[in-house]
Coordinates of C-alpha atoms in Angstrom, one line a residue:
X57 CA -10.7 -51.1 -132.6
X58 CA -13.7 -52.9 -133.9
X59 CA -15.9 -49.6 -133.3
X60 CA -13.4 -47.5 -134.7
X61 CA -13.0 -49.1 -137.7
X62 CA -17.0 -49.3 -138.2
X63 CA -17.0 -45.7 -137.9
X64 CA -14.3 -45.1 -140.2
X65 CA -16.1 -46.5 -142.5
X66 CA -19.2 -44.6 -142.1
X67 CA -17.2 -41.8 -142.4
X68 CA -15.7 -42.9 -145.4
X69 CA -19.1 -44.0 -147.1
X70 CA -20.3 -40.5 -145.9
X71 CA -17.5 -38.9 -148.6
X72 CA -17.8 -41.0 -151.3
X73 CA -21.7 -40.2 -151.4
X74 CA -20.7 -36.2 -150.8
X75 CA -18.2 -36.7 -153.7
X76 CA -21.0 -38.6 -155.7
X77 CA -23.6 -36.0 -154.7
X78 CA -21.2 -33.4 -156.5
X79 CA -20.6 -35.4 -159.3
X80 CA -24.3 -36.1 -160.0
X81 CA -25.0 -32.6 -159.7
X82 CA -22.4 -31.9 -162.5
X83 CA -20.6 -29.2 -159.8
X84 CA -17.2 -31.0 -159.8
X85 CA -14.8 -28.5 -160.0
X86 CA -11.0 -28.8 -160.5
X87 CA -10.4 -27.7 -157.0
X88 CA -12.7 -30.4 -156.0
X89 CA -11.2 -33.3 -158.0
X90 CA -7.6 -32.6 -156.8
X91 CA -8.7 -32.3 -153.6
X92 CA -10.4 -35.7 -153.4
X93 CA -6.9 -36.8 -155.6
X94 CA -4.8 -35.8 -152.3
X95 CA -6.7 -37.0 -149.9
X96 CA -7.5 -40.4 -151.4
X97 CA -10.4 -40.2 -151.4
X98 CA -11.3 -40.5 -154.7
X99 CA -9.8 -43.9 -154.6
X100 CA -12.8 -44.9 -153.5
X101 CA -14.3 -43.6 -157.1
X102 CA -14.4 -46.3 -159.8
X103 CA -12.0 -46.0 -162.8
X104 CA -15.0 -45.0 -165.0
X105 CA -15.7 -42.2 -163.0
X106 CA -12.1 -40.9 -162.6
X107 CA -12.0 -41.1 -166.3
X108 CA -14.6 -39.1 -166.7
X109 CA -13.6 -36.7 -164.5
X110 CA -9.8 -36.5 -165.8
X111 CA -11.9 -36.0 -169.0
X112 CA -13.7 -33.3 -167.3
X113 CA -10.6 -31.3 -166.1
X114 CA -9.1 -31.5 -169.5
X115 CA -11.9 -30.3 -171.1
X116 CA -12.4 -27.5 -169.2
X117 CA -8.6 -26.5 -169.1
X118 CA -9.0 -26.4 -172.7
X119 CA -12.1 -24.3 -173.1
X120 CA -10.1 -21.9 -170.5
X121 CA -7.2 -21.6 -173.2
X122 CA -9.4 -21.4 -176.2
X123 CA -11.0 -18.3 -174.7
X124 CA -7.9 -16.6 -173.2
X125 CA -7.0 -16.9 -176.9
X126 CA -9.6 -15.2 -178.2
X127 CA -9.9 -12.4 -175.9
X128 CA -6.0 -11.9 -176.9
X129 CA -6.9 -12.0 -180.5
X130 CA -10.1 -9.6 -180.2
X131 CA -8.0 -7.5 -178.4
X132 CA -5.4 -7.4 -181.2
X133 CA -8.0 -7.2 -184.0
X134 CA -8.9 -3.4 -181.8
X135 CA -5.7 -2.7 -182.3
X136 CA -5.1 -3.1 -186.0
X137 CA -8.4 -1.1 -186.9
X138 CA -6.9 1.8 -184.8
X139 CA -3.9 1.1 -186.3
X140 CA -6.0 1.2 -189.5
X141 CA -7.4 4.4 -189.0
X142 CA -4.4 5.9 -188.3
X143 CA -2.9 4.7 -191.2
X144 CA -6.0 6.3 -193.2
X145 CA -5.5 9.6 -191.6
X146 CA -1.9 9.6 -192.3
X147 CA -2.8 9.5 -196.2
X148 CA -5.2 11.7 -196.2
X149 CA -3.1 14.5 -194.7
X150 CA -0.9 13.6 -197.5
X151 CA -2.9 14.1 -199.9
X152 CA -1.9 17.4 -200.4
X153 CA 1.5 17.2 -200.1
X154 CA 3.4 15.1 -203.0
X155 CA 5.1 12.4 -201.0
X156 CA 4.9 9.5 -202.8
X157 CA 7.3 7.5 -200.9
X158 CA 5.6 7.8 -197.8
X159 CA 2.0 7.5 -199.0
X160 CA 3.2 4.0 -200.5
X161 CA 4.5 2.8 -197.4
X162 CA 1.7 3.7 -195.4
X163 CA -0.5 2.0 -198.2
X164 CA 1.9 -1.0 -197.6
X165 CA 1.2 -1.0 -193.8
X166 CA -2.1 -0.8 -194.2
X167 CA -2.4 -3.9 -196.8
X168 CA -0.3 -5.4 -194.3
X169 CA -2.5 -4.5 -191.6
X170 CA -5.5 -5.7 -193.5
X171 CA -3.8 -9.3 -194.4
X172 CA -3.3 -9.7 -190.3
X173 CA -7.0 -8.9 -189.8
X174 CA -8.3 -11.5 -191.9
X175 CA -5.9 -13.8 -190.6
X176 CA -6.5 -13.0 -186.9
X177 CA -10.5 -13.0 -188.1
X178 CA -10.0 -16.5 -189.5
X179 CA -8.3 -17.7 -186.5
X180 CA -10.9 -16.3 -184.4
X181 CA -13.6 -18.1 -186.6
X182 CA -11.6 -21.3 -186.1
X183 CA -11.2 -21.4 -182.4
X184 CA -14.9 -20.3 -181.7
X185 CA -15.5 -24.1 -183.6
X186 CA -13.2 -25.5 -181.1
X187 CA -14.6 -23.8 -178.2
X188 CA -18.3 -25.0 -179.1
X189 CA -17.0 -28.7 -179.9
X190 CA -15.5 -28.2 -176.1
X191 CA -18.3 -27.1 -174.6
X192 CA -20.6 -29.8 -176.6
X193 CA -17.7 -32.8 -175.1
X194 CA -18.0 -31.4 -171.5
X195 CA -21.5 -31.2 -171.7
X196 CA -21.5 -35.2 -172.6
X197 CA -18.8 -35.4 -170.4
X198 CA -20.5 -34.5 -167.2
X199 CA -23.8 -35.7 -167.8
X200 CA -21.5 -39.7 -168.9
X201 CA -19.5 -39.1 -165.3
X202 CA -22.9 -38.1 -163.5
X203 CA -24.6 -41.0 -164.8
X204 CA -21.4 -43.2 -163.4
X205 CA -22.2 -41.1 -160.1
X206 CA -26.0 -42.3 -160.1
X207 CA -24.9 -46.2 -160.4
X208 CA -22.2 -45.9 -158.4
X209 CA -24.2 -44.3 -155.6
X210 CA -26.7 -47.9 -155.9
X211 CA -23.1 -49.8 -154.4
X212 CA -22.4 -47.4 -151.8
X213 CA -25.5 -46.1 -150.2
X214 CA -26.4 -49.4 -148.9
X215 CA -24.2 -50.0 -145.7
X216 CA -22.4 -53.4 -145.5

């Protein structure tokens, strides 16, 4: 039993270095984190480190949504210049024609069209803040949780 539980814990000194290996390296991925969550592992973490980590995860979940969102809004912003140019093609083919009532509703679309651009625009200019501040936190984020690692690994690498 005595053996057993000596080698246990090598084993489990073994992972928390591993997990602290990854950590220093600033390669902790989500997939990694949860794993080390479910198997308990990372109980063996300090609450520092966790923190970090947690902070990590959030950090990166949100960079993931910020650019989601703005591949969605580039995409639309395509969209409303060909719907633009449609628009502009439509009057011109009218401009032989007298049809006022339709020219002035395709001028209405298209100043409608132009008011969604520059608020799609603005929106774009607003989340590509966001997205740097992001990437700036998880920047300070990892190297703060990596730096935990480093200190951390001083407690565990010596065996009792």
């Amino acid at each position: 039993e005595e053996v057993r539980r000596g080698l246990q814990g090598i084993v489990d000194r073994q992972n928390v270095l591993d997990m602290l290996d990854t950590i220093e390296d600033e390669n902790c991925t989500e997939r990694d984190y949860h794993m080390w969550q479910q198997s308990g592992v990372a109980d063996k973490l300090s609450k520092e480190v966790m923190e970090k980590l947690e902070a990590q995860m959030t950090l990166e979940q949100k960079i993931s949504q910020y650019t989601r969102s703005q591949a969605a809004k580039r995409d639309h912003v395509v969209k409303v210049f060909e719907n633009q140019n449609r628009l502009r093609e439509n009057i011109k083919s009218l401009e032989k024609v007298q049809n006022d009532t339709l020219v002035n509703r395709y001028l209405v679309d298209l100043n409608r069209e132009e008011d969604d651009l520059i608020r799609v625009q603005k929106a774009i200019a607003e989340e590509e803040e966001k997205l740097f501040q992001c990437r700036q936190d998880l920047k300070h984020t990892k190297l703060a949780a990596s730096d935990l690692a480093k200190k951390m690994r001083l407690l565990v690498a010596v065996p009792p």
